[in-house]
XYZ file of C-alpha atoms in Angstrom:
547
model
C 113.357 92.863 89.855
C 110.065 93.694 89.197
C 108.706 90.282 88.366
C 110.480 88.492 91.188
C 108.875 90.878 93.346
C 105.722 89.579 92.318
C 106.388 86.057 92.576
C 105.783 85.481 96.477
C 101.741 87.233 96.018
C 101.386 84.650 93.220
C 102.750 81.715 95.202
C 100.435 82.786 98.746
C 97.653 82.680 96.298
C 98.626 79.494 95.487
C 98.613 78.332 99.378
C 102.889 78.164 99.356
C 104.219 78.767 103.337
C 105.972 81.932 104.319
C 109.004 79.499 104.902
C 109.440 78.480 100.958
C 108.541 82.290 100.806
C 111.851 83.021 102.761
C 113.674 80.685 100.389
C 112.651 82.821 97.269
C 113.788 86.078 99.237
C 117.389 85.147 98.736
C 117.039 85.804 94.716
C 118.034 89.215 95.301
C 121.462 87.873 97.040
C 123.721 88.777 93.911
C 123.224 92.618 94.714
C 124.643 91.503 98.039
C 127.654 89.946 96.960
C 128.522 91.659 94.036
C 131.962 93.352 95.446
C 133.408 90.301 94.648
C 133.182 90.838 90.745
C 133.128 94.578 90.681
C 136.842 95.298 89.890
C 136.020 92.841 86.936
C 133.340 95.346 85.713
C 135.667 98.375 86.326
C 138.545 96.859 84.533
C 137.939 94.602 81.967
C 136.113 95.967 78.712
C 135.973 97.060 75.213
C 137.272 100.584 74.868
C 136.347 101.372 71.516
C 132.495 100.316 72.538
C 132.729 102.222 75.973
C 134.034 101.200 79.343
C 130.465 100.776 81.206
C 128.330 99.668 78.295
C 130.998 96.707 77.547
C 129.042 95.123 79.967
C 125.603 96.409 80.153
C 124.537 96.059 76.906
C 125.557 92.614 76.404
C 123.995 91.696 80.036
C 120.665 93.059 78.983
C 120.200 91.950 75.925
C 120.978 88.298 77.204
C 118.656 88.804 80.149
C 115.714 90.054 77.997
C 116.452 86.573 75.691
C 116.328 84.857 79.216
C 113.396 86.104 79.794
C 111.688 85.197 76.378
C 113.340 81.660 75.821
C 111.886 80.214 78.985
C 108.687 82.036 79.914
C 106.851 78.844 79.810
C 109.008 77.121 82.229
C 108.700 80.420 84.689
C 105.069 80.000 84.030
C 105.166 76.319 85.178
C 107.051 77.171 88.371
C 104.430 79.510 89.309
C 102.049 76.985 89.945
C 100.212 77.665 86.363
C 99.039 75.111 83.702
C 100.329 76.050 79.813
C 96.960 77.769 79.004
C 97.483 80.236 82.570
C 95.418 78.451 84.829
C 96.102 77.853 88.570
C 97.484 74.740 89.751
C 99.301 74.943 93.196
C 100.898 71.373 92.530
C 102.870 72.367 89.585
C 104.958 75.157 91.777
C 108.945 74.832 92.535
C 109.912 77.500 94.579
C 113.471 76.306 94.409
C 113.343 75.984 90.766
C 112.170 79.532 91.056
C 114.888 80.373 93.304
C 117.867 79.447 91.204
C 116.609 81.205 87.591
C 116.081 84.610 89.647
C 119.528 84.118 91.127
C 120.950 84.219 88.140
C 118.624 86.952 86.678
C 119.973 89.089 89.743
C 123.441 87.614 89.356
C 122.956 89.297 86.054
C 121.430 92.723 86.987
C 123.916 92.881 89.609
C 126.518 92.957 87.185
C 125.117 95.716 85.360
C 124.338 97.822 87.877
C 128.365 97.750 88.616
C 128.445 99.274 85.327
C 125.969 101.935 85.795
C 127.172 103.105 89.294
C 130.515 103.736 87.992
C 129.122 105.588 84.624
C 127.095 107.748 86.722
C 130.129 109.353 88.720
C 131.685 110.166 85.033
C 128.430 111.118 83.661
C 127.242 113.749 85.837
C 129.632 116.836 87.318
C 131.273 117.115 90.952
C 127.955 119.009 92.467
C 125.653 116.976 90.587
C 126.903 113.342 91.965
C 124.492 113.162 94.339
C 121.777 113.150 92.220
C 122.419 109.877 90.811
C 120.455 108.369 93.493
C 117.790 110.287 92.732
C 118.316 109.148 88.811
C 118.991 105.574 89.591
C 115.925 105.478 92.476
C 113.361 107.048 89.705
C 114.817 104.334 86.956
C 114.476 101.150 89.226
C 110.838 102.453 90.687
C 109.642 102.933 87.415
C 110.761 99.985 85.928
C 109.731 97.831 89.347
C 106.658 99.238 89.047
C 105.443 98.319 85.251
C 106.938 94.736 86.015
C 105.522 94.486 89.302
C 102.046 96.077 89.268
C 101.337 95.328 85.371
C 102.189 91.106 86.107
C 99.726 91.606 88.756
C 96.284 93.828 87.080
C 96.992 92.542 83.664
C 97.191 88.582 84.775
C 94.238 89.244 87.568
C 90.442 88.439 86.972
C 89.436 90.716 89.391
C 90.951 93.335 88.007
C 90.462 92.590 84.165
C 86.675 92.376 85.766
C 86.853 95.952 87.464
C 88.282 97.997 84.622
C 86.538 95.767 82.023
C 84.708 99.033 80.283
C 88.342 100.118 80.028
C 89.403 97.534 78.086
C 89.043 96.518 74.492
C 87.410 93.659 73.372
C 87.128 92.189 77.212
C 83.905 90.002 76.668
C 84.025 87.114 79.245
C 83.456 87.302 82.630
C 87.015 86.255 84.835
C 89.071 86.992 82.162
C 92.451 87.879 82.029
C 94.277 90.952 79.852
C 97.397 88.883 79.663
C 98.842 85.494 80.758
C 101.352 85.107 82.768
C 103.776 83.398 80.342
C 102.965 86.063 77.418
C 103.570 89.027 80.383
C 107.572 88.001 80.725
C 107.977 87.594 76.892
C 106.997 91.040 76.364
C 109.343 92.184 79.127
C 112.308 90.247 77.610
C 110.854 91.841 74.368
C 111.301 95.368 75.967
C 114.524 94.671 77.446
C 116.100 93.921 74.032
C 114.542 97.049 72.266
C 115.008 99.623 75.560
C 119.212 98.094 75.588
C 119.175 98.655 71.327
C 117.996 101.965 71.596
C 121.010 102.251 74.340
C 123.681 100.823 72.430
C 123.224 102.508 69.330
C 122.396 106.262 70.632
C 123.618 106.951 73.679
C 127.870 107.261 73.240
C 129.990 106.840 75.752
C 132.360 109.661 75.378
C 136.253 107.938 75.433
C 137.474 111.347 76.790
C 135.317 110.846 80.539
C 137.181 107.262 80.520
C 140.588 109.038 80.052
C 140.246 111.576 82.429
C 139.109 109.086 85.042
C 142.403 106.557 84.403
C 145.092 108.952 83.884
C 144.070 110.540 87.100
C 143.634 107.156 89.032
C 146.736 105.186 90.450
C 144.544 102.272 89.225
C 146.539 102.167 85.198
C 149.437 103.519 87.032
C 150.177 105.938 84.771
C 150.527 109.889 85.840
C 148.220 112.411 85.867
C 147.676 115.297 83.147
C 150.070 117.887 83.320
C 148.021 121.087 82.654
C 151.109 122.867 81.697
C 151.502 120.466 78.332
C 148.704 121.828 76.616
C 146.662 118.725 77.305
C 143.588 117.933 78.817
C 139.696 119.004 78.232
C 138.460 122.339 77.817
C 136.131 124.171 79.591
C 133.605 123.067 77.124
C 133.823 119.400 77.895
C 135.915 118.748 74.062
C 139.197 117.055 73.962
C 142.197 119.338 73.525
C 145.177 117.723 71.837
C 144.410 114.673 73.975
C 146.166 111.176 71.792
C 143.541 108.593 72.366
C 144.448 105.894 74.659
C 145.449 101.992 73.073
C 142.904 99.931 73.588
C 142.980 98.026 76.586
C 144.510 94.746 76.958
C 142.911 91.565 78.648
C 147.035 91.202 80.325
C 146.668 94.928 81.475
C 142.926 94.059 82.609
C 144.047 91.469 84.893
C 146.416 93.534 86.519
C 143.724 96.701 86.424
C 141.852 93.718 88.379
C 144.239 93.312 90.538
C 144.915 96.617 91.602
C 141.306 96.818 92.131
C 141.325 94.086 94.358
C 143.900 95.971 96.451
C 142.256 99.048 96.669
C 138.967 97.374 98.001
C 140.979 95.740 100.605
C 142.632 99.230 101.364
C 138.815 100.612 101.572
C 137.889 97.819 104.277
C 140.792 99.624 106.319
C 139.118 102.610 106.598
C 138.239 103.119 110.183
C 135.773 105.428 108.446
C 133.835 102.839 105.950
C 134.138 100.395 109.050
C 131.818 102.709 110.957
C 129.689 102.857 108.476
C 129.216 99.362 107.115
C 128.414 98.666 110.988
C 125.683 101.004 111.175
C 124.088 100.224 107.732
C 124.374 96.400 108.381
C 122.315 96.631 111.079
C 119.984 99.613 110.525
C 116.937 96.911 108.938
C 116.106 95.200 111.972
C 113.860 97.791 113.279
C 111.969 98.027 110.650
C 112.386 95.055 108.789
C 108.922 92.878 110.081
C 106.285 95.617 108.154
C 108.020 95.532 105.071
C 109.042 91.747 105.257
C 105.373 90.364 106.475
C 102.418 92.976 106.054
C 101.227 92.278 102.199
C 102.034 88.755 102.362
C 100.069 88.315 105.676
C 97.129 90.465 104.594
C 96.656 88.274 101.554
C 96.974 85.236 104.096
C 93.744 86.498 105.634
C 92.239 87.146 102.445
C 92.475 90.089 100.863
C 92.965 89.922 96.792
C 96.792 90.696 95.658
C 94.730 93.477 93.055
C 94.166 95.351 96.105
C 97.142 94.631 97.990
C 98.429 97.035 94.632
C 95.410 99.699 94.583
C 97.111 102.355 96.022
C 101.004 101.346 93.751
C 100.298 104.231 90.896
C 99.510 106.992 93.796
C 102.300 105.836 95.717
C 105.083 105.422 92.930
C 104.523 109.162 91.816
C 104.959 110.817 95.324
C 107.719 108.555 96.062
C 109.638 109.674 92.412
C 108.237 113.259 92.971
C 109.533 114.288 96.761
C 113.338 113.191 96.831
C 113.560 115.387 93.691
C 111.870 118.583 95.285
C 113.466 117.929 98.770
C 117.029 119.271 99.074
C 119.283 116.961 100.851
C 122.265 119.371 102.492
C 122.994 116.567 105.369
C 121.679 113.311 104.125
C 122.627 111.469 107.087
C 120.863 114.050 109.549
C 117.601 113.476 107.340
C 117.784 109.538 107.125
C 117.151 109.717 110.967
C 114.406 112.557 110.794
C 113.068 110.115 108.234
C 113.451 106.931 110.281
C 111.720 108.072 113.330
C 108.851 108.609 110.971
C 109.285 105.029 109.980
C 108.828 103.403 113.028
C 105.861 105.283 113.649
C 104.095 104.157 110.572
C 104.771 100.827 111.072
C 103.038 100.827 114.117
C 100.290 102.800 112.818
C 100.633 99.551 109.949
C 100.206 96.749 113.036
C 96.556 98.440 113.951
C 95.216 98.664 110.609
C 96.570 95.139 110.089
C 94.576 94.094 112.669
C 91.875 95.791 111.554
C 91.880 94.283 107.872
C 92.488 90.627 109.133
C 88.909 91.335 111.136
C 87.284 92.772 108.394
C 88.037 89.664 105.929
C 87.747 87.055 108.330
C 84.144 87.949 108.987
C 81.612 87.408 105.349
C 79.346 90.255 107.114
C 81.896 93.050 106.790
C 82.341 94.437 103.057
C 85.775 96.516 103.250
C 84.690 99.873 102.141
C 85.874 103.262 101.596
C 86.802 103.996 105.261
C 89.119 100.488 104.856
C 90.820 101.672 101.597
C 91.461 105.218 102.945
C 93.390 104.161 105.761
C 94.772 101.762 103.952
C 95.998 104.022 101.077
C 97.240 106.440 103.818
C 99.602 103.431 105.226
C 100.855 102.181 101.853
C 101.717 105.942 100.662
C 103.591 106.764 103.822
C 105.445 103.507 103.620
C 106.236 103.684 99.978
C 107.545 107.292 100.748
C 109.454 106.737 103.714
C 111.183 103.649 102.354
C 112.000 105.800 98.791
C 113.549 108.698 101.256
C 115.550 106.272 103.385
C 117.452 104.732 100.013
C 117.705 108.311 98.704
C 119.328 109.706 101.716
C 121.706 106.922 101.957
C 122.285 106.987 98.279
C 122.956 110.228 98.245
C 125.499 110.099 101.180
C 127.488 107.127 99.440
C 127.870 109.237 96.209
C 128.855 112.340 98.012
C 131.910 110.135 99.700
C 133.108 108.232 97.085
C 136.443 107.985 95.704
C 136.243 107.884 91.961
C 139.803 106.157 91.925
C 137.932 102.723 91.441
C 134.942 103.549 89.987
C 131.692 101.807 90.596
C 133.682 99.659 93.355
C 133.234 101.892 95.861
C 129.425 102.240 96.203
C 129.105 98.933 95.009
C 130.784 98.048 98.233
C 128.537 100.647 99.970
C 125.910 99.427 98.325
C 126.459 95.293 99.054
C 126.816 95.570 102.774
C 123.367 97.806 102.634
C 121.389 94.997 101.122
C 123.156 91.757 103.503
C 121.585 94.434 106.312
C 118.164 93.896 104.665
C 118.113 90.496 103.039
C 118.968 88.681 106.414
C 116.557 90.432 108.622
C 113.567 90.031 105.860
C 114.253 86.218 105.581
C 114.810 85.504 108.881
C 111.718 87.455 109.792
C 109.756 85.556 107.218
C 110.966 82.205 108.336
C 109.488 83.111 111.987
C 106.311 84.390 111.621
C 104.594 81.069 111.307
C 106.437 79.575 114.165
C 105.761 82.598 116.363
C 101.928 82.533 115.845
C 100.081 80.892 118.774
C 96.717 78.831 118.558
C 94.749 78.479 122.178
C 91.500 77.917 123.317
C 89.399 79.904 126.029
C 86.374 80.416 127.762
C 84.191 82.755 126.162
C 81.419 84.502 128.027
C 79.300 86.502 125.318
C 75.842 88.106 126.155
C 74.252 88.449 122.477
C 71.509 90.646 121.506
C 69.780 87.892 120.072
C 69.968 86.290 123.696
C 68.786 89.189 125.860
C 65.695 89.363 123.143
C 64.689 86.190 123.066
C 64.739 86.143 127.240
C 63.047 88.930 127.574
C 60.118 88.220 125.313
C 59.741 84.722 127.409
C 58.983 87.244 129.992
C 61.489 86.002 132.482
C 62.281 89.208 134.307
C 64.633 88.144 136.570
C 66.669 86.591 134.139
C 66.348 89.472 131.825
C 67.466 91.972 134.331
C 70.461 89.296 135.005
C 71.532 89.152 131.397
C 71.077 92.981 130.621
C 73.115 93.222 133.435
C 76.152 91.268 131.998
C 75.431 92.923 128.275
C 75.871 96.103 130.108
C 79.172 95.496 131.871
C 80.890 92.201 130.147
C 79.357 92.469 126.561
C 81.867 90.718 124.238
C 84.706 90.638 127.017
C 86.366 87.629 126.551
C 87.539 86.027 129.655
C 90.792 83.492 128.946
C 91.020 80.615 131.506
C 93.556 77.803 131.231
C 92.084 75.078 133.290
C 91.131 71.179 133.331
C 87.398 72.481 133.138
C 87.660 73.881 129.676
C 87.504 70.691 128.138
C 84.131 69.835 129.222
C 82.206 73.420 127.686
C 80.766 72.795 124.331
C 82.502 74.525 121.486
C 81.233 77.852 120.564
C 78.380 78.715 117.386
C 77.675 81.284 115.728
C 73.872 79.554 115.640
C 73.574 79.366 119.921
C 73.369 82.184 122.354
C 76.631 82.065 124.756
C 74.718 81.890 128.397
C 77.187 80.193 130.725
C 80.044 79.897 128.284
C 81.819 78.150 125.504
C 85.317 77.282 123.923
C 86.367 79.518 121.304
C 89.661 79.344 119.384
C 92.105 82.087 119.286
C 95.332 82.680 118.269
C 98.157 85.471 118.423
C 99.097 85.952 114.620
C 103.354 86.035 114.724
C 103.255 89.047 112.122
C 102.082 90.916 115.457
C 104.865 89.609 117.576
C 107.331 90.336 115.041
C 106.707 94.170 114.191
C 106.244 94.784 118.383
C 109.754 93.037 118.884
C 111.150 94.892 115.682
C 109.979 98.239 117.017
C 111.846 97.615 119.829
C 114.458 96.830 118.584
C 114.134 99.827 116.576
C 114.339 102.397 119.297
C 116.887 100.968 120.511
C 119.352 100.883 117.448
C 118.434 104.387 116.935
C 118.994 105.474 120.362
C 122.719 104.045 119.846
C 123.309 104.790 116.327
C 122.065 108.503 115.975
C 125.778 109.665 117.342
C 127.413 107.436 114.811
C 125.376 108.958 112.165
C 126.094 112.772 113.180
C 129.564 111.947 113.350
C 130.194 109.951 109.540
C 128.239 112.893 108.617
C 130.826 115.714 110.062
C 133.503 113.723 108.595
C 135.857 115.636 105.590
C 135.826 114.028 102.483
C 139.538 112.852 103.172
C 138.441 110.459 105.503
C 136.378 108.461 103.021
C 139.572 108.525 100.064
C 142.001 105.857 99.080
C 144.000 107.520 96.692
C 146.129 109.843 98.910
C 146.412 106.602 101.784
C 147.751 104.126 99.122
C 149.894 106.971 97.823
């Protein structure tokens, strides 16, 4: 996830459009559609290996021999030559496209796996904090693939931190290549899923609890008065261990499944929320869709696009563990509002960084980087709390009955909400940007100095006059006249006027319209929220309805 999240920097730098850009943001659709396999995960597996790591062991260790077996071509795709060098003509975004599909289709798969181990892993008053487990484990892990592809594989960067680095000799070096990068994370993926495998059981009496006490093997619950069951201590008591599961008995475990996800689509409850979490990302989508990709359009280095990553990753792990979430619902709001501020705050300091690299004169210093740290923290943190909150809520309402099928459902109609809005928004921005010409009437220093040293005091006083009131007010006129003014220069003084170009950048259009659209959705929504949250957990169960 980690790479792919790399990939669209690396192909802006290589001059690809924000449309083929929109293309490669459907990689992540897998996670989106993954309900449709999930009873597969939850029923079909190896007992005596373990229920959940039937399938993500396997998966990982085939992903990280993915990942090793056909660097090169990945490297190719990029727009790189064998020996790492840049060449925009060798890129295929859709080439791209379809070998992260399937590296999602694949992660997807696992993460089925680990949803559903987490609600046997951790207690009844602890379930909520998988989130906060699973949110710590992806950021870390997004963040070595993400930010190490980029400093490692960067000049710039090798070229900063060079008395850092061992044996770095030649000026616009790089650490890494590109192609060596994913071979050592298909190298760590095999070792980190070993380690996994081999020390890290999967206790069979968590998988019997959970299936004789679901109607999903249709078998009956433990008596307590038998003798049987698990002690207080967590240790089997007398409990026979359970045959080993059948691939007939999986397909009607599959089955079963299938029913009990259709019964969860009933709920008037899960209906109300799907609605509200399918459509929560189009307020805030355009900021998080457009901003990095856009200020590397106007010139800014992906290195620094990433400056402020390390900073940002360790609040972001750090406050959803200290903050305690009572009403998660109440405080995904709280934190929402906050959103839509900062992105706002994020449209004037992107403004203020296209400016700055558009013009050679200004050097972006440590004024620029301080706001800009300030936005990328805030973002990064907001954006953490938001998929804790949620998180949180979807493990403190699910019915264990079908396992990892329930906030894998959850989960699925979460990420349609923001894959569609982020593509869409993607796709747009070029075509919303406008290009126009006006009349420019600019009274430079250089002007009024040169006038008034010819002496010319009338004229002076005349100019001074307009540097006074109009200085650098830009006056647009759409007229048949325009045509005939000479195009503006940097190397003549604007007197009487000049054509300059201009143009309305569709990043800015798109984050005004989303805020809108923002305030709106919350202004309808925040009753719909207040209300899931008031709900009793009976509302959000299966078990007792199919019964």
């Amino acid at each position: 996830m980690g790479l792919s999240g790399s990939i669209p920097l690396f192909l802006k730098e290589r001059g690809v459009s924000l449309q083929e850009i929109a293309l490669f943001s459907f990689v992540s659709m897998p996670f989106s559609l993954k309900i449709f396999w999930a009873p597969l995960v939850d029923s079909l597996y190896i007992k005596q290996f373990g229920r959940r790591k039937s399938w993500i062991v396997p998966i990982q260790i085939f992903c990280g021999v993915i990942l090793m077996t056909t660097a090169s071509y990945v490297n190719k795709w990029i727009g790189n030559t064998p020996e790492g060098e840049i060449a925009p003509e060798n890129h295929n975004v859709l080439a791209l496209t379809l070998y992260f599909t399937f590296q999602f289709f694949l992660m997807a798969t696992q993460d089925i796996a680990v949803d559903g181990w987490a609600l046997t892993l951790l207690s009844t008053k602890n379930v909520g904090y998988a989130t906060v487990c699973n949110n710590i484990g992806q950021s870390v892990g997004y963040f070595l693939a993400f930010n190490g592809l980029i400093a490692f594989t960067d000049p710039i960067w090798c070229d900063r931190h060079q008395s850092y680095i061992p044996h770095y000799t030649k000026h616009g070096d790089v650490l890494i290549t590109f192609e060596s990068f994913i071979v050592c994370i298909g190298v760590l993926f095999i070792v980190s899923t070993a380690i996994i495998g081999i020390f890290k059981p999967e206790y069979p009496e968590a998988d019997k609890i959970e299936e004789e006490t679901t109607p999903l093997t249709g078998g009956s619950s433990i008596n307590s008065g038998t003798g049987s069951g698990v002690s207080p201590y967590g240790h089997s008591e007398k409990v026979k261990p359970a045959p080993q599961t059948h691939w007939e008995e999986g397909l009607q475990h599959v089955y079963d499944t299938f029913k009990q996800s259709i019964t969860l689509f009933s709920l008037a409850s899960v209906q109300l929320l799907c609605l509200v979490i399918f459509t929560r990302k189009w307020g805030i989508a355009a900021a998080d869709a457009g901003m990095t990709l856009k200020l590397q359009e106007y010139g800014m280095p992906k290195v620094d696009i990433v400056t402020f990553s390390t900073l940002s990753l360790i609040m972001s792990l750090v406050l959803p563990t200290i903050i305690k979430i009572t009403k998660p619902l109440e405080m995904w709001l709280f934190v929402f509002k906050l959103k839509l501020v900062v992105d706002v705050g994020s449209l004037f300091f992107f403004q203020y960084a296209a400016y700055s690299y558009q013009n050679p004169e200004i050097e972006p210093g440590y004024a620029f980087f301080t706001v800009f740290g300030v936005v990328t923290i805030s973002n990064q943190i907001i954006n953490s709390l938001l998929f804790t909150c949620m998180g949180y809520f979807f493990n403190m309402i699910a019915d264990a009955d079908i396992g990892g099928t329930y906030i894998t459902l959850l989960n699925a109609v979460m990420n349609v909400g923001s894959l569609i809005p982020n593509s869409i928004i993607l796709w747009l921005m070029p075509m919303l940007t406008f290009n126009f010409q006006y009349e420019a009437k600019i009274i430079s220093s250089t002007c009024v100095e040169s006038v008034a040293g010819s002496g010319s005091g009338s004229t002076c006083e005349l100019l001074h006059h307009f540097k006074t009131h109009i200085s650098m007010l830009m006056n647009i006129i759409y007229n048949g006249n325009i045509n005939k003014l000479p195009i503006c220069s940097s190397d003549i003084d604007i007197v009487i006027g000049c054509v300059k170009n201009g143009n309305i950048d569709g990043y800015t259009i798109c984050v005004v319209s989303s805020t809108v659209i923002g305030l709106i959705w919350y202004s309808q929504s925040k009753h719909i929220f207040r209300t899931l949250q008031g709900y009793d957990k009976s509302r959000w169960a299966i078990s007792k309805r199919q019964n």
